[in-house]
mmCIF file of C-alpha atoms in Angstrom:
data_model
loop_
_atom_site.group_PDB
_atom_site.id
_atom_site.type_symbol
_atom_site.label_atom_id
_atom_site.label_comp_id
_atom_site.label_asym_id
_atom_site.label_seq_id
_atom_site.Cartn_x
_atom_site.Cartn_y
_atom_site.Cartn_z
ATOM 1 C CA UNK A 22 90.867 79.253 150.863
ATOM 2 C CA UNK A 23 87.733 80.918 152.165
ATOM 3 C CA UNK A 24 87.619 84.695 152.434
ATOM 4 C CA UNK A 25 84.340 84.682 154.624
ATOM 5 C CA UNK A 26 83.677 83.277 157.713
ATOM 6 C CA UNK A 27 80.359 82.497 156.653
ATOM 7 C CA UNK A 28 78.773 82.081 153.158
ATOM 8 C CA UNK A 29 77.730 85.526 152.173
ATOM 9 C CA UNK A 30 73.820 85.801 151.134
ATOM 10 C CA UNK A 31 73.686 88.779 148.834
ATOM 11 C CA UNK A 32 71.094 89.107 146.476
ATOM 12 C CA UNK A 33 73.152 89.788 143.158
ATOM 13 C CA UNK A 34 70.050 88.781 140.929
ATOM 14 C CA UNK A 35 68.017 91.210 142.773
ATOM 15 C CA UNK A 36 69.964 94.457 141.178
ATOM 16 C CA UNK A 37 70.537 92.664 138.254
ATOM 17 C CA UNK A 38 68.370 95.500 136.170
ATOM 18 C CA UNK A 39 71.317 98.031 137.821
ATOM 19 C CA UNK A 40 73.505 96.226 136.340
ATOM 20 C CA UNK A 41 71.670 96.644 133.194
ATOM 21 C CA UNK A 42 71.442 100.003 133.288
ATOM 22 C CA UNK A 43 74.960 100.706 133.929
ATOM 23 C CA UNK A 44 76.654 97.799 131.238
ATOM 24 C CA UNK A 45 74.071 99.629 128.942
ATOM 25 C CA UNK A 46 75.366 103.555 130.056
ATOM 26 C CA UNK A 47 78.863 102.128 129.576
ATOM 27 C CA UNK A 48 78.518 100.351 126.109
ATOM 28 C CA UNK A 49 76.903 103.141 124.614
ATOM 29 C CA UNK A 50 79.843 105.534 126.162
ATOM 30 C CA UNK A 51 82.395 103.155 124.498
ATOM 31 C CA UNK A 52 80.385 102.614 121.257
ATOM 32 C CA UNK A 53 79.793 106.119 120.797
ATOM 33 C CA UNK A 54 83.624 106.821 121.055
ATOM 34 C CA UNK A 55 84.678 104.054 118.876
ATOM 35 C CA UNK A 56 82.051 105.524 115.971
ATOM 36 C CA UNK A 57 82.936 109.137 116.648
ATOM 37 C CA UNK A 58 87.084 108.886 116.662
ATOM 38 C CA UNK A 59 88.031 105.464 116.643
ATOM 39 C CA UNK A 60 91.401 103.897 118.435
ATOM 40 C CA UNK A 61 94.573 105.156 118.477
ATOM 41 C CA UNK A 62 96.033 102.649 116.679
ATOM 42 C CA UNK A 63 99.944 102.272 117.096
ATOM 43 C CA UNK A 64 102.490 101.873 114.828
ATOM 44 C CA UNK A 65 101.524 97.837 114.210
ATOM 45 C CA UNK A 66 98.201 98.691 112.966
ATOM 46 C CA UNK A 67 99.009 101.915 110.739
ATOM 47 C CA UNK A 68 102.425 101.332 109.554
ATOM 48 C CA UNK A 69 104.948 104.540 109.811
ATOM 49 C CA UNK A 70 107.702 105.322 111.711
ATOM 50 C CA UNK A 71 108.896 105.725 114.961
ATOM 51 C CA UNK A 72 111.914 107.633 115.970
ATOM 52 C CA UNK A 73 112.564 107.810 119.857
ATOM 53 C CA UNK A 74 114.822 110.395 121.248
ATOM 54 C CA UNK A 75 116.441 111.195 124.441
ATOM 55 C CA UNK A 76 116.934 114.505 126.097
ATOM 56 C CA UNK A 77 119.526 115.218 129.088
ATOM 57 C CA UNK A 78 116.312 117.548 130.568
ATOM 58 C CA UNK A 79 112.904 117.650 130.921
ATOM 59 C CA UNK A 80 111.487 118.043 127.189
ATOM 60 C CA UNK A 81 109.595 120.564 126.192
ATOM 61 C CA UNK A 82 106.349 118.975 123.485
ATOM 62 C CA UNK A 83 104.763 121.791 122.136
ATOM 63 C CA UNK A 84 108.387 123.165 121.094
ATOM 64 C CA UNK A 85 109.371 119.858 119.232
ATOM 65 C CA UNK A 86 105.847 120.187 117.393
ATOM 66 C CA UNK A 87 107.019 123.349 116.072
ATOM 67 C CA UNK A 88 110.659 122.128 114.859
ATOM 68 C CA UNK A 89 109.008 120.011 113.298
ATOM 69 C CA UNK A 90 106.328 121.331 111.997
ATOM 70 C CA UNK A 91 108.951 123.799 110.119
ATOM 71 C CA UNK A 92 111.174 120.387 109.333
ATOM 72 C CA UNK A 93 107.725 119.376 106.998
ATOM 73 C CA UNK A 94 106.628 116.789 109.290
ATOM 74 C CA UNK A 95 103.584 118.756 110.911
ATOM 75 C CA UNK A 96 101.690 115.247 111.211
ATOM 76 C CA UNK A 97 103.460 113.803 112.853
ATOM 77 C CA UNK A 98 102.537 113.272 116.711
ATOM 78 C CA UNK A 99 104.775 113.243 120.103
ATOM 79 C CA UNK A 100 104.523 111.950 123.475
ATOM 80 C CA UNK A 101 106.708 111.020 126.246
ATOM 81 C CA UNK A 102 108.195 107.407 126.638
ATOM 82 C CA UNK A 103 108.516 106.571 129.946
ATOM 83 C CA UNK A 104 109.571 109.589 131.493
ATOM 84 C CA UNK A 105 109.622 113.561 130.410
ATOM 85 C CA UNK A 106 113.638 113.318 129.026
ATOM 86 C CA UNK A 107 112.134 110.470 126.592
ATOM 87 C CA UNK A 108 109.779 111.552 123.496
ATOM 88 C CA UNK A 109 108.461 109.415 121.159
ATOM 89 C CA UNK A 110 107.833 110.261 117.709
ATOM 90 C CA UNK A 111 105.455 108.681 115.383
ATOM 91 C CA UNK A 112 105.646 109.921 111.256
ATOM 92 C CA UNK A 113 102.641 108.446 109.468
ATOM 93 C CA UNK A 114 103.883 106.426 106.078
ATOM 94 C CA UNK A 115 104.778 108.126 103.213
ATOM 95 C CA UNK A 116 105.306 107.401 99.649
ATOM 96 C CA UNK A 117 108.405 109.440 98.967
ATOM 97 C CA UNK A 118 110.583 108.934 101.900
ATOM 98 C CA UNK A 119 112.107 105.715 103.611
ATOM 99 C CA UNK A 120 112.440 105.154 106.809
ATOM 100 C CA UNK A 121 116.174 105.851 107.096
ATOM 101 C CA UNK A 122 115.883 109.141 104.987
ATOM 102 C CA UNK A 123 113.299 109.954 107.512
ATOM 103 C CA UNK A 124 114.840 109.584 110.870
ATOM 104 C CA UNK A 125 118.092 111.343 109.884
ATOM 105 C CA UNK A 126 115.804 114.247 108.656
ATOM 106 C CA UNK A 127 113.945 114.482 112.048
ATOM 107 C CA UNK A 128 116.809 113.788 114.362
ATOM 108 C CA UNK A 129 118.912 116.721 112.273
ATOM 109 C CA UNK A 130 116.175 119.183 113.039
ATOM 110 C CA UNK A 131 115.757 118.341 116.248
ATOM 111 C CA UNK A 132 119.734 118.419 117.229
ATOM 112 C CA UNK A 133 119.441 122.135 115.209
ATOM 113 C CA UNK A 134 117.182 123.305 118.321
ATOM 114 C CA UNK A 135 118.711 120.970 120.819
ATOM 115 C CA UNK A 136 122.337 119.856 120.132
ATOM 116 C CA UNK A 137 122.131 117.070 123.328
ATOM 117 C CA UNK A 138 119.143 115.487 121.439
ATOM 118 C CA UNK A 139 120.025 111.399 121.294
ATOM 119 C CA UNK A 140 118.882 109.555 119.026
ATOM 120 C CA UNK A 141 117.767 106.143 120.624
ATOM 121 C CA UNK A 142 115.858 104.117 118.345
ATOM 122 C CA UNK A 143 114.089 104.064 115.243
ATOM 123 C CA UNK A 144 110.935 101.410 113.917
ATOM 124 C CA UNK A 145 109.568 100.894 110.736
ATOM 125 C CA UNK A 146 106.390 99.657 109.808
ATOM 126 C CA UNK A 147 105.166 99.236 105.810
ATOM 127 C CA UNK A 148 101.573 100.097 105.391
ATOM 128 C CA UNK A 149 100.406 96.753 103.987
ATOM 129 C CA UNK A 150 101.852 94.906 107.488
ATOM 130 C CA UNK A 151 99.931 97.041 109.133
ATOM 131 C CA UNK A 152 96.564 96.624 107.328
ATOM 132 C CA UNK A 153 97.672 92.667 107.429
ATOM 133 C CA UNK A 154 98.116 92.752 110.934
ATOM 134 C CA UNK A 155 94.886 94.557 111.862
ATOM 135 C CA UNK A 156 92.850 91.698 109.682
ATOM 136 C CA UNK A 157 94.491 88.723 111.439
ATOM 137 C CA UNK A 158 93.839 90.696 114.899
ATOM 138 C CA UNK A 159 90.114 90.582 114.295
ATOM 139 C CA UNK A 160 89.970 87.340 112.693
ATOM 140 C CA UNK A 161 91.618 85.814 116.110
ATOM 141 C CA UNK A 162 89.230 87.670 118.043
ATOM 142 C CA UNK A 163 86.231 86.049 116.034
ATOM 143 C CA UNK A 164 87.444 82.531 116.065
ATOM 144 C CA UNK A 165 88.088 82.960 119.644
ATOM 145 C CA UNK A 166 84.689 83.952 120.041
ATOM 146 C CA UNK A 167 82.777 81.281 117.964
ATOM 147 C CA UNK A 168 85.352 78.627 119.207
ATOM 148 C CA UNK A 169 84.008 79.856 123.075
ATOM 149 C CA UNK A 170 79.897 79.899 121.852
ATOM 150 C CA UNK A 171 80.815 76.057 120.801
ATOM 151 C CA UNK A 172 82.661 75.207 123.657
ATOM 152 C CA UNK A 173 80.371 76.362 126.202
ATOM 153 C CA UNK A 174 76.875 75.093 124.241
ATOM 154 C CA UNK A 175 78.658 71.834 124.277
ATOM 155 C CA UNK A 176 79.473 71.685 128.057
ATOM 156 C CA UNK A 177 76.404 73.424 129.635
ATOM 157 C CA UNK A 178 73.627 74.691 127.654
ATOM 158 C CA UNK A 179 73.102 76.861 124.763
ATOM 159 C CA UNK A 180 71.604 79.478 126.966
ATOM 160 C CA UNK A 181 74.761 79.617 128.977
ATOM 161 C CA UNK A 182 76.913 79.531 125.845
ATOM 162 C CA UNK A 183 74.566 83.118 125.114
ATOM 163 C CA UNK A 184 75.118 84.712 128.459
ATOM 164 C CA UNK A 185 78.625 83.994 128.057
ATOM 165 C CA UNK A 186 79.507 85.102 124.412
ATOM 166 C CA UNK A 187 77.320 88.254 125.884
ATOM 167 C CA UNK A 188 79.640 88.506 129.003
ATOM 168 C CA UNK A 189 82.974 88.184 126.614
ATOM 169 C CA UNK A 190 81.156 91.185 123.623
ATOM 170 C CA UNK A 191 80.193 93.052 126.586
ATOM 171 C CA UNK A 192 84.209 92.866 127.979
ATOM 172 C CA UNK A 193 85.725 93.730 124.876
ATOM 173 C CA UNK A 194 83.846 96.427 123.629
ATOM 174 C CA UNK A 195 84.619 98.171 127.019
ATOM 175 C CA UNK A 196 88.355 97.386 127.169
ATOM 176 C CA UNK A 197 88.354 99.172 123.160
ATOM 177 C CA UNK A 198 85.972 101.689 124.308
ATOM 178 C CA UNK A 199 88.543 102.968 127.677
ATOM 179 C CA UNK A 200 91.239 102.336 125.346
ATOM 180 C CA UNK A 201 89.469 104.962 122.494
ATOM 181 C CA UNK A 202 87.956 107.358 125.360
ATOM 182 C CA UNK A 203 91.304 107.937 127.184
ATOM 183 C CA UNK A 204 93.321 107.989 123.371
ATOM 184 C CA UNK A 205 95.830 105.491 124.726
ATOM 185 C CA UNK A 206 97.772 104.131 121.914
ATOM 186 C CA UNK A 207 96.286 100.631 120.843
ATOM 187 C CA UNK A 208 98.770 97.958 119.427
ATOM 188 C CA UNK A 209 99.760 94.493 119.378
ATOM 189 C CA UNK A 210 100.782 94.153 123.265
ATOM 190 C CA UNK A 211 96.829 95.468 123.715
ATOM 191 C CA UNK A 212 95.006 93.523 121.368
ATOM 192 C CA UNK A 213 97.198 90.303 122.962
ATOM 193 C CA UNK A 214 95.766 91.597 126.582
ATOM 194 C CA UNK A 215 92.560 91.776 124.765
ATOM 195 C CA UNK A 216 92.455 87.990 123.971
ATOM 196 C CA UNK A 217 93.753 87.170 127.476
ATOM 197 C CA UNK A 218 90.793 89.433 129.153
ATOM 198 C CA UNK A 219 88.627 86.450 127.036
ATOM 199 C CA UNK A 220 90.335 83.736 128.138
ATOM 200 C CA UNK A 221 90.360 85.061 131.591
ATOM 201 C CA UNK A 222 86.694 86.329 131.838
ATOM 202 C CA UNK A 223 85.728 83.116 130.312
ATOM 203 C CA UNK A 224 87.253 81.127 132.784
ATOM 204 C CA UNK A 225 85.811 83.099 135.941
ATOM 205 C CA UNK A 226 82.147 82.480 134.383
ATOM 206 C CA UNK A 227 82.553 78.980 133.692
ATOM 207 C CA UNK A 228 83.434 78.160 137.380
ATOM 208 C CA UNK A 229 80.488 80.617 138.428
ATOM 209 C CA UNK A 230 78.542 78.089 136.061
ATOM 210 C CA UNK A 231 79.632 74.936 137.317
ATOM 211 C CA UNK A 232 78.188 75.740 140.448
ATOM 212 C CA UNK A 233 74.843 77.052 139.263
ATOM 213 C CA UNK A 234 74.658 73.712 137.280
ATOM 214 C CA UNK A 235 75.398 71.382 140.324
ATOM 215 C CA UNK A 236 73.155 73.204 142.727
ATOM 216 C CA UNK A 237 70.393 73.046 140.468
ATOM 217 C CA UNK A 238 70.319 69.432 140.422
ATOM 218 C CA UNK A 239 70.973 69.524 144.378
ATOM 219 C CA UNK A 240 68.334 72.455 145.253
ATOM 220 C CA UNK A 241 65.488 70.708 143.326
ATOM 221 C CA UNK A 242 62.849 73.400 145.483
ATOM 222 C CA UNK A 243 64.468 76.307 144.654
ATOM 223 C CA UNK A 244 64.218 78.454 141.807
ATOM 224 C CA UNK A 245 66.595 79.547 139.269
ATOM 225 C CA UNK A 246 66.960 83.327 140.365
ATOM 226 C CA UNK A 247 67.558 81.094 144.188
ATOM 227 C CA UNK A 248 69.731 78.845 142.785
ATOM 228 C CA UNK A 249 72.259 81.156 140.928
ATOM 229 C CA UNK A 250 72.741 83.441 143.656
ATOM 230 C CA UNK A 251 73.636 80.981 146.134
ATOM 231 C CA UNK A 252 76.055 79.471 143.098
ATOM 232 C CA UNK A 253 77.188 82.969 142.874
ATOM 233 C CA UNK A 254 77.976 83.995 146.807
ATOM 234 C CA UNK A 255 79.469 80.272 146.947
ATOM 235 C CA UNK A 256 82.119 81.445 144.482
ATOM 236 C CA UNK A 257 83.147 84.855 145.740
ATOM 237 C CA UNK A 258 85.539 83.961 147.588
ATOM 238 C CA UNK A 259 87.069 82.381 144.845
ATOM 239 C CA UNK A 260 86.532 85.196 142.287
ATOM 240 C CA UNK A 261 87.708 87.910 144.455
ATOM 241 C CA UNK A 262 91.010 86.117 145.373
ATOM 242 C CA UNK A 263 91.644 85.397 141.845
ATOM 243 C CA UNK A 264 90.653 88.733 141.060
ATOM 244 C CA UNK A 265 93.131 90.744 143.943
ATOM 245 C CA UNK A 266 96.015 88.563 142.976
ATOM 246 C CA UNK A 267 95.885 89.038 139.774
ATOM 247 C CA UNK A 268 95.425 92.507 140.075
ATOM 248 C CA UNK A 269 98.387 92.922 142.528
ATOM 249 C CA UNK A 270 100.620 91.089 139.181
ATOM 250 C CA UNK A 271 99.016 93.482 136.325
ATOM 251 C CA UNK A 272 99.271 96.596 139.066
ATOM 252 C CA UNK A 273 103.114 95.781 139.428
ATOM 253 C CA UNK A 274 103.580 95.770 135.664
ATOM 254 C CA UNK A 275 102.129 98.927 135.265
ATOM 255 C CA UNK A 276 104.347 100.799 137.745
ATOM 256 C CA UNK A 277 107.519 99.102 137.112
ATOM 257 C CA UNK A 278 106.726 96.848 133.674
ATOM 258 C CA UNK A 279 108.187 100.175 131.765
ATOM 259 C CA UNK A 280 106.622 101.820 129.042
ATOM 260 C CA UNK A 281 106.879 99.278 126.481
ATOM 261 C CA UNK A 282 104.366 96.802 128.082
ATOM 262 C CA UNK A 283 102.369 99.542 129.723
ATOM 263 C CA UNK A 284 99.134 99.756 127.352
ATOM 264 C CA UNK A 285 99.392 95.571 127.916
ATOM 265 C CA UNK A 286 99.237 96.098 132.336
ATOM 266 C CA UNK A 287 96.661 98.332 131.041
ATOM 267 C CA UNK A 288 94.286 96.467 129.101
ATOM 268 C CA UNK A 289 94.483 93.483 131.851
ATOM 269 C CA UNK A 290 93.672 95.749 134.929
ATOM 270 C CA UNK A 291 90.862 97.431 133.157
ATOM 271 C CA UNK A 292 89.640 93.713 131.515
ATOM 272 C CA UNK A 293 90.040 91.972 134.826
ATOM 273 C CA UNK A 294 87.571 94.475 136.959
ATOM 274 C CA UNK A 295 85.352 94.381 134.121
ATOM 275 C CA UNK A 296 85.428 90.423 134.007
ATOM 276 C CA UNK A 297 84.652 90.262 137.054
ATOM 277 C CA UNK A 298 81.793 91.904 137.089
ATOM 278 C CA UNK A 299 80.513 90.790 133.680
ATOM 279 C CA UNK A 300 80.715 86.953 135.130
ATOM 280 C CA UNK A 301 77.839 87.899 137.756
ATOM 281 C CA UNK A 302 75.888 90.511 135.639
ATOM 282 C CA UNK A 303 76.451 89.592 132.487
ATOM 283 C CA UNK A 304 76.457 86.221 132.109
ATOM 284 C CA UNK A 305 74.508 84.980 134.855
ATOM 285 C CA UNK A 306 71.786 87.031 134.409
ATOM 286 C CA UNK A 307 71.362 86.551 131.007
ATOM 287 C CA UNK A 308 71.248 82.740 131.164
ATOM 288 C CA UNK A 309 68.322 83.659 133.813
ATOM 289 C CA UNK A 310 66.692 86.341 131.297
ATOM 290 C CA UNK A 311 66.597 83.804 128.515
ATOM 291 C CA UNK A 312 64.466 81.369 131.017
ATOM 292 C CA UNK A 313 67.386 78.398 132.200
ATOM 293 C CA UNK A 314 65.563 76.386 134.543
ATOM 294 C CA UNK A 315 66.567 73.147 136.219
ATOM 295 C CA UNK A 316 65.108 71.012 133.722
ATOM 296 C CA UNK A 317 67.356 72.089 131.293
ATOM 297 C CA UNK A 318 70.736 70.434 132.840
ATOM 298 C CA UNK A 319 69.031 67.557 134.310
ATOM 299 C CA UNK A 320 70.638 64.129 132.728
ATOM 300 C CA UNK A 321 68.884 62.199 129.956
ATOM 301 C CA UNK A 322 66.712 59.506 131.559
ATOM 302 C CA UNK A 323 67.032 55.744 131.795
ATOM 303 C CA UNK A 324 64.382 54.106 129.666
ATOM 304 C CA UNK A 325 63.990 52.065 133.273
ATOM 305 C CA UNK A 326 63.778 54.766 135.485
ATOM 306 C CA UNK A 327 60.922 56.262 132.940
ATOM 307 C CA UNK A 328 57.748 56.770 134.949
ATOM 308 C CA UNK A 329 59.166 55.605 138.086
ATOM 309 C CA UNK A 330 58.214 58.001 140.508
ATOM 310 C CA UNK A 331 59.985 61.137 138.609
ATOM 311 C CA UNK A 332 59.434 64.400 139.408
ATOM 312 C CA UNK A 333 57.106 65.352 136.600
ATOM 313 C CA UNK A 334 58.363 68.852 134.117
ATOM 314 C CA UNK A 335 55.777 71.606 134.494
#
């Protein structure tokens, strides 16, 4: 399926240093707030508990803070699940109390203020789960990494396998950095998003780099800054589908999905876009940065065909 009539001709390579400028503004944005205060890590990551509560009206935050607050739990930290007649509550861990003792403790001050208070569900996570579970997150994202540099110096080139790995650093540290800018609550359902934004930002470079490899062995007289951005407009109609339908998927399970899977509809729409646009500016024009020419991804030679009229290598 074609989205053009005819093959667009946009110079993409041309504003690549743009595109430098503005990957660069946003990764030291999303660095910066990852340094300065971090992720709001959920429940998975920090152990606790969470207590989640219904009210028959429209709840009222700042007045729940203070019940609790005078109940001894002045750390802990509300929001609203799903809609404003749902809050959740999150206690951090502590060494005295279980998790039981807890909830009953919090729901009986809040029913004090607010007899119609409901208690509707309550989740406990031990410290040393969560600690164990932030470890094994990382580690996956690693091997995933290393397991992609492989991969992709195996198939094309190990200049490709650069701009790639660059592509997939430069996608994740932006997804982490909108996730610790807007203070969205980062858990497991996010850091599994995370890992698909990889696999799917991986995927739309490596078709983007199929082409540029087959057109440089068919465009022997053009260069490689020629090459890759006829590889590239050849492909957008094929990365923008993929891209809009996607989008329309993720976009549905963010209105309707519920809250639950909400920071996961996030991640993808905000990984997808990024993606996207990390396939052409990332990736592409680092493999072109680091000098790929033709020569590179031209087939070994035939001890037969040696000196037989070959186009000689500058």
């Amino acid at each position: 399926m074609e989205l053009f009539k005819r093959e667009p001709r946009i110079d993409f390579l041309g504003k690549r240093r743009l595109g430098v400028v503005l990957s660069a503004l946003l990764l030291l944005a999303s660095i910066g707030s990852l340094a300065m205060q971090g992720l709001n890590l959920g429940i998975d990551f920090t152990g606790g508990t969470v207590v989640e509560v219904g009210y028959p009206e429209a709840a009222d935050l700042g007045r729940i803070d203070g019940v609790l607050e005078d109940a001894g739990y002045g750390d802990a930290v509300t929001q609203f699940f799903g809609t404003q007649r749902d809050v959740m509550i999150r206690v951090p861990p502590r060494d005295v109390d279980e998790s039981a003792v807890i909830s009953e403790e919090v729901l009986a001050a809040l029913q004090a203020d607010s007899p119609d208070a409901e208690l509707r569900r309550v989740e406990f996570v031990g410290p040393q789960v969560g600690r164990e579970l932030t470890e094994q997150g990382l580690l996956a994202m690693l091997y995933a990494l290393g397991g992609i540099l492989v991969y992709v110096a195996f198939r094309f080139e190990y200049r490709f396998a650069i701009g790639s790995v660059a592509a997939l650093l430069h996608d994740v540290i932006l997804v982490l950095g909108f996730f610790s800018i807007t203070r969205m609550q980062f858990d497991l359902t996010v850091l599994a998003a995370v890992l698909a934004i990889i696999g799917y930002s991986l995927n739309d470079t490596i078709v983007v780099f199929d082409r540029i490899r087959e057109n440089f062995l068919k465009l022997r007289k053009a260069g490689p800054r020629e090459v890759m951005n006829i590889s590239i407009n050849q492909t957008l109609s094929r990365t923008l589908i993929t891209s809009f339908t996607t989008l329309l998927v993720v976009g549905s399970l963010m209105l309707v999905g519920g809250e639950l899977i909400r920071g996961f509809a996030t991640a993808l729409l905000v990984g997808v876009l990024i993606g996207t646009y990390s396939s052409i500016y990332v990736a592409s024009a680092s493999a072109l940065a680091l000098g790929v020419t033709k020569y590179d991804l031209l087939p070994p030679e035939k001890e037969e065909d040696q000196g037989e009229g070959q186009e000689e290598r500058p």
